[in-house]
């Protein structure tokens, strides 16, 4: 495991990707690379059924490491600056349900990291934002794109142009986070939810792919993608288990095997 990014998986198939780079979990280039490695591991490991992204109890992440970026010139960033976005793409494409558990600040690249997840659970002391404009740059790891797709053009423009932060309640109101909990319970609640998804069928992969890839297509193409993925569910053991269980015992009792 990396120096700043670790992955641990519990007996229910829930992996926690833990970011730990005191004091602010600033994302330096080593973290970018470790996040990419973790994404590959979480994608490939069949023992992992769902993922929680967590920065620990104090802060999610204060964004890219400004002290490292300060010394970088155009050529350096042009050559290597895409690495963070690539790592975040790999996280967003993990074919399992992912939940970001956000304590404290999630700013800049930290907010963008949370945006790679399917869901964001925030502590009531969380603060989220894209303050890059205050540094003379723009979000560079999905903040102009994933954020806009999530909260809409107007809210995204307010956040990106103004560089301000929203608290957990406002983030909830604009759809930037999905649930708000007390700071001491947000991680546990994310793990609990992730356990339910980890016990779900292989079809969850199809559902994620259909929604995430379908939204980038025109409706007709997206509906055909949905049909293909719906049909693909018939190649899984869980489709058989789910329907047999319903016929024998009624709804909601199937014990899926994630295959
Ligand atoms: C490097 C950082 C940092 C960061 C904080 N620190 N954020 N170092 N990169 N992103 C450092 C501070 O310089 C300080 O170091 C120490 O951490 C503690 O921070 P304080 O500011 O003293 O703490 P506090 O007053 O509690 O304020 C916390 C904060 C603030 C609100 C999170 O630090 C802040 O605004 N940070 C910057 C947030 C930001 O602009 N993020 C966007 C980055 S650009 P010392 O040495 O003084 O103790 C980005 C682009 C992504 O993310 C795309 C790239 C491709």
PDB file of C-alpha atoms and ligand atoms in Angstrom:
ATOM      1  CA  UNK A   1       0.000   0.000   0.000  1.00  0.00           C
ATOM      2  CA  UNK A   2       1.062   3.549  -0.551  1.00  0.00           C
ATOM      3  CA  UNK A   3       2.536   5.956   1.954  1.00  0.00           C
ATOM      4  CA  UNK A   4      -0.536   8.217   1.914  1.00  0.00           C
ATOM      5  CA  UNK A   5      -3.304   6.050   0.425  1.00  0.00           C
ATOM      6  CA  UNK A   6      -4.258   2.712   1.911  1.00  0.00           C
ATOM      7  CA  UNK A   7      -6.981   0.197   1.136  1.00  0.00           C
ATOM      8  CA  UNK A   8      -8.435  -2.193   3.697  1.00  0.00           C
ATOM      9  CA  UNK A   9     -11.325  -4.562   3.101  1.00  0.00           C
ATOM     10  CA  UNK A  10     -13.661  -5.853   5.814  1.00  0.00           C
ATOM     11  CA  UNK A  11     -15.347  -9.257   6.041  1.00  0.00           C
ATOM     12  CA  UNK A  12     -18.456  -7.883   4.278  1.00  0.00           C
ATOM     13  CA  UNK A  13     -16.558  -6.920   1.152  1.00  0.00           C
ATOM     14  CA  UNK A  14     -16.465  -3.192   1.924  1.00  0.00           C
ATOM     15  CA  UNK A  15     -13.127  -1.597   1.119  1.00  0.00           C
ATOM     16  CA  UNK A  16     -12.100   1.689   2.680  1.00  0.00           C
ATOM     17  CA  UNK A  17      -9.767   3.842   0.621  1.00  0.00           C
ATOM     18  CA  UNK A  18      -8.158   5.956   3.303  1.00  0.00           C
ATOM     19  CA  UNK A  19      -6.309   9.145   2.425  1.00  0.00           C
ATOM     20  CA  UNK A  20      -3.892  10.146   5.178  1.00  0.00           C
ATOM     21  CA  UNK A  21      -1.444  12.954   4.557  1.00  0.00           C
ATOM     22  CA  UNK A  22      -1.387  15.298   7.536  1.00  0.00           C
ATOM     23  CA  UNK A  23      -2.254  17.986   8.170  1.00  0.00           C
ATOM     24  CA  UNK A  24      -4.693  18.696   5.323  1.00  0.00           C
ATOM     25  CA  UNK A  25      -4.571  15.624   3.073  1.00  0.00           C
ATOM     26  CA  UNK A  26      -3.161  17.846   0.329  1.00  0.00           C
ATOM     27  CA  UNK A  27      -2.921  15.854  -2.877  1.00  0.00           C
ATOM     28  CA  UNK A  28       0.686  15.940  -4.064  1.00  0.00           C
ATOM     29  CA  UNK A  29       1.831  14.032  -7.133  1.00  0.00           C
ATOM     30  CA  UNK A  30       2.695  10.979  -5.052  1.00  0.00           C
ATOM     31  CA  UNK A  31      -0.905  10.919  -3.769  1.00  0.00           C
ATOM     32  CA  UNK A  32      -2.179  11.203  -7.359  1.00  0.00           C
ATOM     33  CA  UNK A  33      -0.188   8.140  -8.280  1.00  0.00           C
ATOM     34  CA  UNK A  34      -1.241   6.209  -5.167  1.00  0.00           C
ATOM     35  CA  UNK A  35      -4.896   7.033  -5.842  1.00  0.00           C
ATOM     36  CA  UNK A  36      -4.497   5.616  -9.364  1.00  0.00           C
ATOM     37  CA  UNK A  37      -2.968   2.420  -7.960  1.00  0.00           C
ATOM     38  CA  UNK A  38      -5.757   2.102  -5.391  1.00  0.00           C
ATOM     39  CA  UNK A  39      -8.396   2.549  -8.109  1.00  0.00           C
ATOM     40  CA  UNK A  40      -6.858  -0.291 -10.118  1.00  0.00           C
ATOM     41  CA  UNK A  41      -6.756  -2.524  -7.054  1.00  0.00           C
ATOM     42  CA  UNK A  42     -10.366  -1.757  -6.100  1.00  0.00           C
ATOM     43  CA  UNK A  43     -11.491  -2.412  -9.650  1.00  0.00           C
ATOM     44  CA  UNK A  44      -9.692  -5.760  -9.973  1.00  0.00           C
ATOM     45  CA  UNK A  45     -10.230  -7.274  -6.523  1.00  0.00           C
ATOM     46  CA  UNK A  46     -13.348  -9.473  -6.635  1.00  0.00           C
ATOM     47  CA  UNK A  47     -13.393  -9.585  -2.831  1.00  0.00           C
ATOM     48  CA  UNK A  48     -14.346  -5.894  -2.899  1.00  0.00           C
ATOM     49  CA  UNK A  49     -18.078  -5.359  -3.334  1.00  0.00           C
ATOM     50  CA  UNK A  50     -18.325  -1.665  -2.472  1.00  0.00           C
ATOM     51  CA  UNK A  51     -15.964   1.163  -1.553  1.00  0.00           C
ATOM     52  CA  UNK A  52     -15.876   4.001   0.979  1.00  0.00           C
ATOM     53  CA  UNK A  53     -13.501   6.917   0.310  1.00  0.00           C
ATOM     54  CA  UNK A  54     -12.451   8.571   3.547  1.00  0.00           C
ATOM     55  CA  UNK A  55      -9.932  11.200   4.596  1.00  0.00           C
ATOM     56  CA  UNK A  56     -10.236  10.482   8.299  1.00  0.00           C
ATOM     57  CA  UNK A  57     -12.193  12.233  11.057  1.00  0.00           C
ATOM     58  CA  UNK A  58     -10.796  15.784  10.623  1.00  0.00           C
ATOM     59  CA  UNK A  59     -10.603  16.612   6.929  1.00  0.00           C
ATOM     60  CA  UNK A  60     -11.476  14.974   3.636  1.00  0.00           C
ATOM     61  CA  UNK A  61      -8.890  16.836   1.543  1.00  0.00           C
ATOM     62  CA  UNK A  62      -7.857  20.470   1.038  1.00  0.00           C
ATOM     63  CA  UNK A  63      -7.140  19.913  -2.642  1.00  0.00           C
ATOM     64  CA  UNK A  64      -4.029  19.613  -4.736  1.00  0.00           C
ATOM     65  CA  UNK A  65      -0.792  20.453  -2.944  1.00  0.00           C
ATOM     66  CA  UNK A  66      -0.477  24.177  -3.607  1.00  0.00           C
ATOM     67  CA  UNK A  67       3.094  24.290  -2.283  1.00  0.00           C
ATOM     68  CA  UNK A  68       4.119  21.683  -4.851  1.00  0.00           C
ATOM     69  CA  UNK A  69       2.142  23.332  -7.655  1.00  0.00           C
ATOM     70  CA  UNK A  70       3.632  26.740  -6.845  1.00  0.00           C
ATOM     71  CA  UNK A  71       6.981  25.591  -8.180  1.00  0.00           C
ATOM     72  CA  UNK A  72       5.698  23.958 -11.327  1.00  0.00           C
ATOM     73  CA  UNK A  73       5.902  25.582 -14.729  1.00  0.00           C
ATOM     74  CA  UNK A  74       3.670  25.187 -17.775  1.00  0.00           C
ATOM     75  CA  UNK A  75       5.747  22.444 -19.390  1.00  0.00           C
ATOM     76  CA  UNK A  76       5.794  20.361 -16.217  1.00  0.00           C
ATOM     77  CA  UNK A  77       2.058  20.651 -15.693  1.00  0.00           C
ATOM     78  CA  UNK A  78       1.343  20.067 -19.375  1.00  0.00           C
ATOM     79  CA  UNK A  79       3.381  16.854 -19.227  1.00  0.00           C
ATOM     80  CA  UNK A  80       2.162  15.517 -15.867  1.00  0.00           C
ATOM     81  CA  UNK A  81      -0.878  17.550 -14.809  1.00  0.00           C
ATOM     82  CA  UNK A  82      -3.339  15.095 -16.371  1.00  0.00           C
ATOM     83  CA  UNK A  83      -2.286  12.409 -13.907  1.00  0.00           C
ATOM     84  CA  UNK A  84      -4.694  13.536 -11.213  1.00  0.00           C
ATOM     85  CA  UNK A  85      -7.590  13.613 -13.629  1.00  0.00           C
ATOM     86  CA  UNK A  86      -6.627  10.137 -14.869  1.00  0.00           C
ATOM     87  CA  UNK A  87      -6.535   8.805 -11.312  1.00  0.00           C
ATOM     88  CA  UNK A  88      -9.937  10.366 -10.624  1.00  0.00           C
ATOM     89  CA  UNK A  89     -11.319   8.886 -13.854  1.00  0.00           C
ATOM     90  CA  UNK A  90     -10.119   5.478 -12.686  1.00  0.00           C
ATOM     91  CA  UNK A  91     -11.842   6.018  -9.324  1.00  0.00           C
ATOM     92  CA  UNK A  92     -15.059   7.141 -11.014  1.00  0.00           C
ATOM     93  CA  UNK A  93     -15.003   4.027 -13.192  1.00  0.00           C
ATOM     94  CA  UNK A  94     -14.618   1.517 -10.355  1.00  0.00           C
ATOM     95  CA  UNK A  95     -17.436  -0.850 -11.329  1.00  0.00           C
ATOM     96  CA  UNK A  96     -18.757  -1.095  -7.772  1.00  0.00           C
ATOM     97  CA  UNK A  97     -20.772   1.290  -5.633  1.00  0.00           C
ATOM     98  CA  UNK A  98     -18.558   3.976  -4.085  1.00  0.00           C
ATOM     99  CA  UNK A  99     -19.418   6.373  -1.261  1.00  0.00           C
ATOM    100  CA  UNK A 100     -17.321   9.343  -0.155  1.00  0.00           C
ATOM    101  CA  UNK A 101     -17.544   9.966   3.598  1.00  0.00           C
ATOM    102  CA  UNK A 102     -16.653  13.640   4.045  1.00  0.00           C
ATOM    103  CA  UNK A 103     -15.523  15.042   7.381  1.00  0.00           C
ATOM    104  CA  UNK A 104     -14.380  18.666   7.398  1.00  0.00           C
ATOM    105  CA  UNK A 105     -13.120  20.365   4.265  1.00  0.00           C
ATOM    106  CA  UNK A 106     -13.429  18.908   0.774  1.00  0.00           C
ATOM    107  CA  UNK A 107     -11.944  21.662  -1.371  1.00  0.00           C
ATOM    108  CA  UNK A 108     -10.607  21.855  -4.907  1.00  0.00           C
ATOM    109  CA  UNK A 109      -9.190  18.455  -5.772  1.00  0.00           C
ATOM    110  CA  UNK A 110     -10.696  17.229  -2.485  1.00  0.00           C
ATOM    111  CA  UNK A 111     -14.194  18.123  -3.656  1.00  0.00           C
ATOM    112  CA  UNK A 112     -13.358  16.600  -7.037  1.00  0.00           C
ATOM    113  CA  UNK A 113     -12.234  13.409  -5.287  1.00  0.00           C
ATOM    114  CA  UNK A 114     -15.608  13.216  -3.533  1.00  0.00           C
ATOM    115  CA  UNK A 115     -17.292  13.819  -6.900  1.00  0.00           C
ATOM    116  CA  UNK A 116     -15.801  10.587  -8.270  1.00  0.00           C
ATOM    117  CA  UNK A 117     -18.043   8.608  -5.901  1.00  0.00           C
ATOM    118  CA  UNK A 118     -21.593   7.448  -6.553  1.00  0.00           C
ATOM    119  CA  UNK A 119     -22.711   9.060  -3.287  1.00  0.00           C
ATOM    120  CA  UNK A 120     -21.391  11.669  -0.866  1.00  0.00           C
ATOM    121  CA  UNK A 121     -22.205  11.394   2.832  1.00  0.00           C
ATOM    122  CA  UNK A 122     -21.141  14.528   4.675  1.00  0.00           C
ATOM    123  CA  UNK A 123     -20.569  15.354   8.306  1.00  0.00           C
ATOM    124  CA  UNK A 124     -22.589  18.349   9.449  1.00  0.00           C
ATOM    125  CA  UNK A 125     -19.278  20.223   9.860  1.00  0.00           C
ATOM    126  CA  UNK A 126     -18.254  19.558   6.248  1.00  0.00           C
ATOM    127  CA  UNK A 127     -17.424  22.403   3.895  1.00  0.00           C
ATOM    128  CA  UNK A 128     -17.165  21.842   0.180  1.00  0.00           C
ATOM    129  CA  UNK A 129     -16.031  24.072  -2.630  1.00  0.00           C
ATOM    130  CA  UNK A 130     -13.896  24.731  -5.660  1.00  0.00           C
ATOM    131  CA  UNK A 131     -11.604  27.598  -4.562  1.00  0.00           C
ATOM    132  CA  UNK A 132      -9.144  27.229  -7.470  1.00  0.00           C
ATOM    133  CA  UNK A 133     -10.164  30.586  -8.951  1.00  0.00           C
ATOM    134  CA  UNK A 134      -8.706  32.262  -5.851  1.00  0.00           C
ATOM    135  CA  UNK A 135      -5.347  30.778  -6.870  1.00  0.00           C
ATOM    136  CA  UNK A 136      -5.648  32.025 -10.430  1.00  0.00           C
ATOM    137  CA  UNK A 137      -6.536  28.646 -11.926  1.00  0.00           C
ATOM    138  CA  UNK A 138      -9.663  26.600 -12.567  1.00  0.00           C
ATOM    139  CA  UNK A 139     -10.658  23.158 -11.293  1.00  0.00           C
ATOM    140  CA  UNK A 140      -8.585  20.616 -13.194  1.00  0.00           C
ATOM    141  CA  UNK A 141      -9.739  17.208 -12.003  1.00  0.00           C
ATOM    142  CA  UNK A 142     -13.408  17.153 -12.902  1.00  0.00           C
ATOM    143  CA  UNK A 143     -14.685  20.215 -11.029  1.00  0.00           C
ATOM    144  CA  UNK A 144     -16.007  21.998 -14.092  1.00  0.00           C
ATOM    145  CA  UNK A 145     -17.533  18.804 -15.463  1.00  0.00           C
ATOM    146  CA  UNK A 146     -18.614  16.292 -12.782  1.00  0.00           C
ATOM    147  CA  UNK A 147     -19.780  19.144 -10.539  1.00  0.00           C
ATOM    148  CA  UNK A 148     -21.802  20.720 -13.348  1.00  0.00           C
ATOM    149  CA  UNK A 149     -23.415  17.418 -14.236  1.00  0.00           C
ATOM    150  CA  UNK A 150     -24.324  16.896 -10.594  1.00  0.00           C
ATOM    151  CA  UNK A 151     -25.617  20.288  -9.441  1.00  0.00           C
ATOM    152  CA  UNK A 152     -26.363  21.994 -12.758  1.00  0.00           C
ATOM    153  CA  UNK A 153     -24.702  24.820 -14.634  1.00  0.00           C
ATOM    154  CA  UNK A 154     -25.841  27.684 -12.386  1.00  0.00           C
ATOM    155  CA  UNK A 155     -24.782  26.220  -9.034  1.00  0.00           C
ATOM    156  CA  UNK A 156     -21.509  25.028 -10.570  1.00  0.00           C
ATOM    157  CA  UNK A 157     -20.807  28.507 -11.952  1.00  0.00           C
ATOM    158  CA  UNK A 158     -21.453  30.037  -8.529  1.00  0.00           C
ATOM    159  CA  UNK A 159     -19.017  27.637  -6.896  1.00  0.00           C
ATOM    160  CA  UNK A 160     -16.325  27.766  -9.583  1.00  0.00           C
ATOM    161  CA  UNK A 161     -16.488  31.507 -10.393  1.00  0.00           C
ATOM    162  CA  UNK A 162     -16.797  32.617  -6.770  1.00  0.00           C
ATOM    163  CA  UNK A 163     -14.455  30.104  -5.177  1.00  0.00           C
ATOM    164  CA  UNK A 164     -16.658  30.043  -2.063  1.00  0.00           C
ATOM    165  CA  UNK A 165     -17.588  27.112   0.131  1.00  0.00           C
ATOM    166  CA  UNK A 166     -20.948  25.581   0.952  1.00  0.00           C
ATOM    167  CA  UNK A 167     -21.692  23.949   4.266  1.00  0.00           C
ATOM    168  CA  UNK A 168     -23.203  20.498   4.541  1.00  0.00           C
ATOM    169  CA  UNK A 169     -26.826  21.685   4.606  1.00  0.00           C
ATOM    170  CA  UNK A 170     -26.423  23.864   1.537  1.00  0.00           C
ATOM    171  CA  UNK A 171     -24.522  21.076  -0.190  1.00  0.00           C
ATOM    172  CA  UNK A 172     -27.471  18.804   0.583  1.00  0.00           C
ATOM    173  CA  UNK A 173     -29.937  21.361  -0.759  1.00  0.00           C
ATOM    174  CA  UNK A 174     -28.120  21.679  -4.109  1.00  0.00           C
ATOM    175  CA  UNK A 175     -27.516  17.933  -4.445  1.00  0.00           C
ATOM    176  CA  UNK A 176     -23.759  18.104  -3.944  1.00  0.00           C
ATOM    177  CA  UNK A 177     -24.065  15.673  -1.033  1.00  0.00           C
ATOM    178  CA  UNK A 178     -26.681  12.999  -0.516  1.00  0.00           C
ATOM    179  CA  UNK A 179     -26.863  12.594   3.278  1.00  0.00           C
ATOM    180  CA  UNK A 180     -25.699  14.560   6.310  1.00  0.00           C
ATOM    181  CA  UNK A 181     -24.734  12.963   9.629  1.00  0.00           C
ATOM    182  CA  UNK A 182     -22.919  13.900  12.796  1.00  0.00           C
ATOM    183  CA  UNK A 183     -19.129  13.991  12.373  1.00  0.00           C
ATOM    184  CA  UNK A 184     -18.651  10.877  14.496  1.00  0.00           C
ATOM    185  CA  UNK A 185     -21.116   8.778  12.536  1.00  0.00           C
ATOM    186  CA  UNK A 186     -20.580   9.732   8.904  1.00  0.00           C
ATOM    187  CA  UNK A 187     -17.925   7.112   8.187  1.00  0.00           C
ATOM    188  CA  UNK A 188     -19.864   4.329   9.944  1.00  0.00           C
ATOM    189  CA  UNK A 189     -23.048   5.245   8.116  1.00  0.00           C
ATOM    190  CA  UNK A 190     -21.174   5.152   4.809  1.00  0.00           C
ATOM    191  CA  UNK A 191     -19.771   1.719   5.681  1.00  0.00           C
ATOM    192  CA  UNK A 192     -23.247   0.466   6.655  1.00  0.00           C
ATOM    193  CA  UNK A 193     -24.672   1.611   3.329  1.00  0.00           C
ATOM    194  CA  UNK A 194     -21.697   0.167   1.468  1.00  0.00           C
ATOM    195  CA  UNK A 195     -22.341  -3.204   3.166  1.00  0.00           C
ATOM    196  CA  UNK A 196     -25.854  -3.249   1.766  1.00  0.00           C
ATOM    197  CA  UNK A 197     -24.477  -2.588  -1.710  1.00  0.00           C
ATOM    198  CA  UNK A 198     -21.717  -5.162  -1.261  1.00  0.00           C
ATOM    199  CA  UNK A 199     -24.418  -7.747  -0.539  1.00  0.00           C
ATOM    200  CA  UNK A 200     -26.210  -6.773  -3.751  1.00  0.00           C
ATOM    201  CA  UNK A 201     -26.149  -8.587  -7.083  1.00  0.00           C
ATOM    202  CA  UNK A 202     -23.658  -8.355  -9.930  1.00  0.00           C
ATOM    203  CA  UNK A 203     -26.363  -6.317 -11.684  1.00  0.00           C
ATOM    204  CA  UNK A 204     -25.234  -3.291  -9.638  1.00  0.00           C
ATOM    205  CA  UNK A 205     -22.268  -3.105 -11.990  1.00  0.00           C
ATOM    206  CA  UNK A 206     -24.629  -3.057 -14.941  1.00  0.00           C
ATOM    207  CA  UNK A 207     -26.750  -0.371 -13.307  1.00  0.00           C
ATOM    208  CA  UNK A 208     -23.727   1.872 -12.652  1.00  0.00           C
ATOM    209  CA  UNK A 209     -22.458   1.444 -16.174  1.00  0.00           C
ATOM    210  CA  UNK A 210     -25.892   2.091 -17.676  1.00  0.00           C
ATOM    211  CA  UNK A 211     -26.374   5.316 -15.708  1.00  0.00           C
ATOM    212  CA  UNK A 212     -22.816   6.700 -15.890  1.00  0.00           C
ATOM    213  CA  UNK A 213     -22.160   5.826 -19.528  1.00  0.00           C
ATOM    214  CA  UNK A 214     -25.750   6.313 -20.666  1.00  0.00           C
ATOM    215  CA  UNK A 215     -25.902   9.899 -19.426  1.00  0.00           C
ATOM    216  CA  UNK A 216     -23.142  10.834 -21.871  1.00  0.00           C
ATOM    217  CA  UNK A 217     -25.133   9.500 -24.836  1.00  0.00           C
ATOM    218  CA  UNK A 218     -28.207  10.616 -26.740  1.00  0.00           C
ATOM    219  CA  UNK A 219     -31.393   8.989 -25.419  1.00  0.00           C
ATOM    220  CA  UNK A 220     -31.744   6.449 -28.232  1.00  0.00           C
ATOM    221  CA  UNK A 221     -28.156   5.189 -27.849  1.00  0.00           C
ATOM    222  CA  UNK A 222     -28.482   5.196 -24.064  1.00  0.00           C
ATOM    223  CA  UNK A 223     -31.647   3.125 -24.194  1.00  0.00           C
ATOM    224  CA  UNK A 224     -29.906   0.616 -26.453  1.00  0.00           C
ATOM    225  CA  UNK A 225     -27.012   0.482 -23.982  1.00  0.00           C
ATOM    226  CA  UNK A 226     -29.569  -0.191 -21.246  1.00  0.00           C
ATOM    227  CA  UNK A 227     -31.088  -3.051 -23.245  1.00  0.00           C
ATOM    228  CA  UNK A 228     -27.653  -4.591 -23.809  1.00  0.00           C
ATOM    229  CA  UNK A 229     -26.795  -4.361 -20.111  1.00  0.00           C
ATOM    230  CA  UNK A 230     -30.225  -5.611 -19.041  1.00  0.00           C
ATOM    231  CA  UNK A 231     -29.733  -8.606 -21.295  1.00  0.00           C
ATOM    232  CA  UNK A 232     -26.210  -9.113 -19.921  1.00  0.00           C
ATOM    233  CA  UNK A 233     -27.725  -9.599 -16.455  1.00  0.00           C
ATOM    234  CA  UNK A 234     -29.056 -12.906 -17.778  1.00  0.00           C
ATOM    235  CA  UNK A 235     -25.442 -14.137 -17.967  1.00  0.00           C
ATOM    236  CA  UNK A 236     -25.064 -13.788 -14.173  1.00  0.00           C
ATOM    237  CA  UNK A 237     -25.677 -16.281 -11.379  1.00  0.00           C
ATOM    238  CA  UNK A 238     -27.314 -13.525  -9.383  1.00  0.00           C
ATOM    239  CA  UNK A 239     -30.094 -13.123 -11.947  1.00  0.00           C
ATOM    240  CA  UNK A 240     -30.993 -16.785 -11.438  1.00  0.00           C
ATOM    241  CA  UNK A 241     -30.636 -16.496  -7.650  1.00  0.00           C
ATOM    242  CA  UNK A 242     -32.785 -13.364  -7.521  1.00  0.00           C
ATOM    243  CA  UNK A 243     -35.656 -14.715  -9.586  1.00  0.00           C
ATOM    244  CA  UNK A 244     -35.597 -18.207  -8.023  1.00  0.00           C
ATOM    245  CA  UNK A 245     -35.626 -16.625  -4.577  1.00  0.00           C
ATOM    246  CA  UNK A 246     -38.561 -14.393  -5.455  1.00  0.00           C
ATOM    247  CA  UNK A 247     -40.628 -17.280  -6.794  1.00  0.00           C
ATOM    248  CA  UNK A 248     -39.812 -19.491  -3.768  1.00  0.00           C
ATOM    249  CA  UNK A 249     -39.803 -16.959  -0.922  1.00  0.00           C
ATOM    250  CA  UNK A 250     -41.102 -13.576  -2.114  1.00  0.00           C
ATOM    251  CA  UNK A 251     -39.235 -10.310  -2.609  1.00  0.00           C
ATOM    252  CA  UNK A 252     -35.984  -9.162  -1.053  1.00  0.00           C
ATOM    253  CA  UNK A 253     -34.656 -12.444   0.366  1.00  0.00           C
ATOM    254  CA  UNK A 254     -32.093 -13.470  -2.248  1.00  0.00           C
ATOM    255  CA  UNK A 255     -28.546 -14.223  -1.096  1.00  0.00           C
ATOM    256  CA  UNK A 256     -26.468 -12.948  -3.974  1.00  0.00           C
ATOM    257  CA  UNK A 257     -22.937 -14.094  -4.804  1.00  0.00           C
ATOM    258  CA  UNK A 258     -21.784 -11.074  -6.909  1.00  0.00           C
ATOM    259  CA  UNK A 259     -21.273 -13.215  -9.966  1.00  0.00           C
TER     260      UNK A 259
HETATM  261  C1  LIG B   1      -0.705  22.653   0.428  1.00  0.00           C
HETATM  262  C2  LIG B   1      -1.947  23.275   2.235  1.00  0.00           C
HETATM  263  C3  LIG B   1      -3.142  23.143   1.502  1.00  0.00           C
HETATM  264  C4  LIG B   1      -3.035  22.735   0.139  1.00  0.00           C
HETATM  265  C5  LIG B   1      -3.640  23.775   3.496  1.00  0.00           C
HETATM  266  N1  LIG B   1      -2.301  23.661   3.469  1.00  0.00           N
HETATM  267  N2  LIG B   1      -4.174  23.462   2.306  1.00  0.00           N
HETATM  268  N3  LIG B   1      -0.745  23.022   1.715  1.00  0.00           N
HETATM  269  N4  LIG B   1      -1.788  22.502  -0.334  1.00  0.00           N
HETATM  270  N5  LIG B   1      -4.100  22.565  -0.631  1.00  0.00           N
HETATM  271  C6  LIG B   1      -1.353  23.910   4.545  1.00  0.00           C
HETATM  272  C7  LIG B   1      -1.303  25.369   4.954  1.00  0.00           C
HETATM  273  O1  LIG B   1      -0.473  26.100   4.100  1.00  0.00           O
HETATM  274  C8  LIG B   1      -0.755  25.260   6.356  1.00  0.00           C
HETATM  275  O2  LIG B   1       0.636  25.009   6.272  1.00  0.00           O
HETATM  276  C9  LIG B   1      -1.416  23.985   6.869  1.00  0.00           C
HETATM  277  O3  LIG B   1      -1.778  23.218   5.719  1.00  0.00           O
HETATM  278  C10 LIG B   1      -2.668  24.256   7.679  1.00  0.00           C
HETATM  279  O4  LIG B   1      -3.532  25.064   6.886  1.00  0.00           O
HETATM  280  P1  LIG B   1      -4.230  26.391   7.463  1.00  0.00           P
HETATM  281  O5  LIG B   1      -4.624  27.223   6.306  1.00  0.00           O
HETATM  282  O6  LIG B   1      -3.368  27.021   8.495  1.00  0.00           O
HETATM  283  O7  LIG B   1      -5.504  25.761   8.183  1.00  0.00           O
HETATM  284  P2  LIG B   1      -6.959  26.393   8.361  1.00  0.00           P
HETATM  285  O8  LIG B   1      -6.877  27.829   8.788  1.00  0.00           O
HETATM  286  O9  LIG B   1      -7.686  25.423   9.248  1.00  0.00           O
HETATM  287  O10 LIG B   1      -7.617  26.390   6.898  1.00  0.00           O
HETATM  288  C11 LIG B   1      -7.882  25.178   6.255  1.00  0.00           C
HETATM  289  C12 LIG B   1      -8.244  25.447   4.757  1.00  0.00           C
HETATM  290  C13 LIG B   1      -7.144  26.295   4.111  1.00  0.00           C
HETATM  291  C14 LIG B   1      -9.588  26.151   4.674  1.00  0.00           C
HETATM  292  C15 LIG B   1      -8.368  24.045   4.139  1.00  0.00           C
HETATM  293  O11 LIG B   1      -5.882  25.739   4.415  1.00  0.00           O
HETATM  294  C16 LIG B   1      -7.271  26.415   2.628  1.00  0.00           C
HETATM  295  O12 LIG B   1      -8.035  27.225   2.131  1.00  0.00           O
HETATM  296  N6  LIG B   1      -6.499  25.582   1.904  1.00  0.00           N
HETATM  297  C17 LIG B   1      -6.418  25.674   0.451  1.00  0.00           C
HETATM  298  C18 LIG B   1      -7.639  25.130  -0.234  1.00  0.00           C
HETATM  299  C19 LIG B   1      -7.535  25.244  -1.733  1.00  0.00           C
HETATM  300  O13 LIG B   1      -7.341  26.351  -2.281  1.00  0.00           O
HETATM  301  N7  LIG B   1      -7.649  24.110  -2.460  1.00  0.00           N
HETATM  302  C20 LIG B   1      -7.560  24.073  -3.889  1.00  0.00           C
HETATM  303  C21 LIG B   1      -6.164  23.674  -4.313  1.00  0.00           C
HETATM  304  S1  LIG B   1      -6.003  23.674  -6.075  1.00  0.00           S
HETATM  305  P3  LIG B   1       1.669  25.669   7.267  1.00  0.00           P
HETATM  306  O14 LIG B   1       3.002  25.261   6.709  1.00  0.00           O
HETATM  307  O15 LIG B   1       1.415  27.143   7.241  1.00  0.00           O
HETATM  308  O16 LIG B   1       1.360  25.037   8.585  1.00  0.00           O
HETATM  309  C22 LIG B   1      -6.627  22.195  -6.564  1.00  0.00           C
HETATM  310  C23 LIG B   1      -6.558  21.922  -8.033  1.00  0.00           C
HETATM  311  C24 LIG B   1      -6.887  20.484  -8.345  1.00  0.00           C
HETATM  312  O17 LIG B   1      -7.085  21.407  -5.797  1.00  0.00           O
HETATM  313  C25 LIG B   1      -6.655  20.119  -9.806  1.00  0.00           C
HETATM  314  C26 LIG B   1      -5.250  19.745 -10.137  1.00  0.00           C
HETATM  315  C27 LIG B   1      -5.082  19.076 -11.484  1.00  0.00           C
END
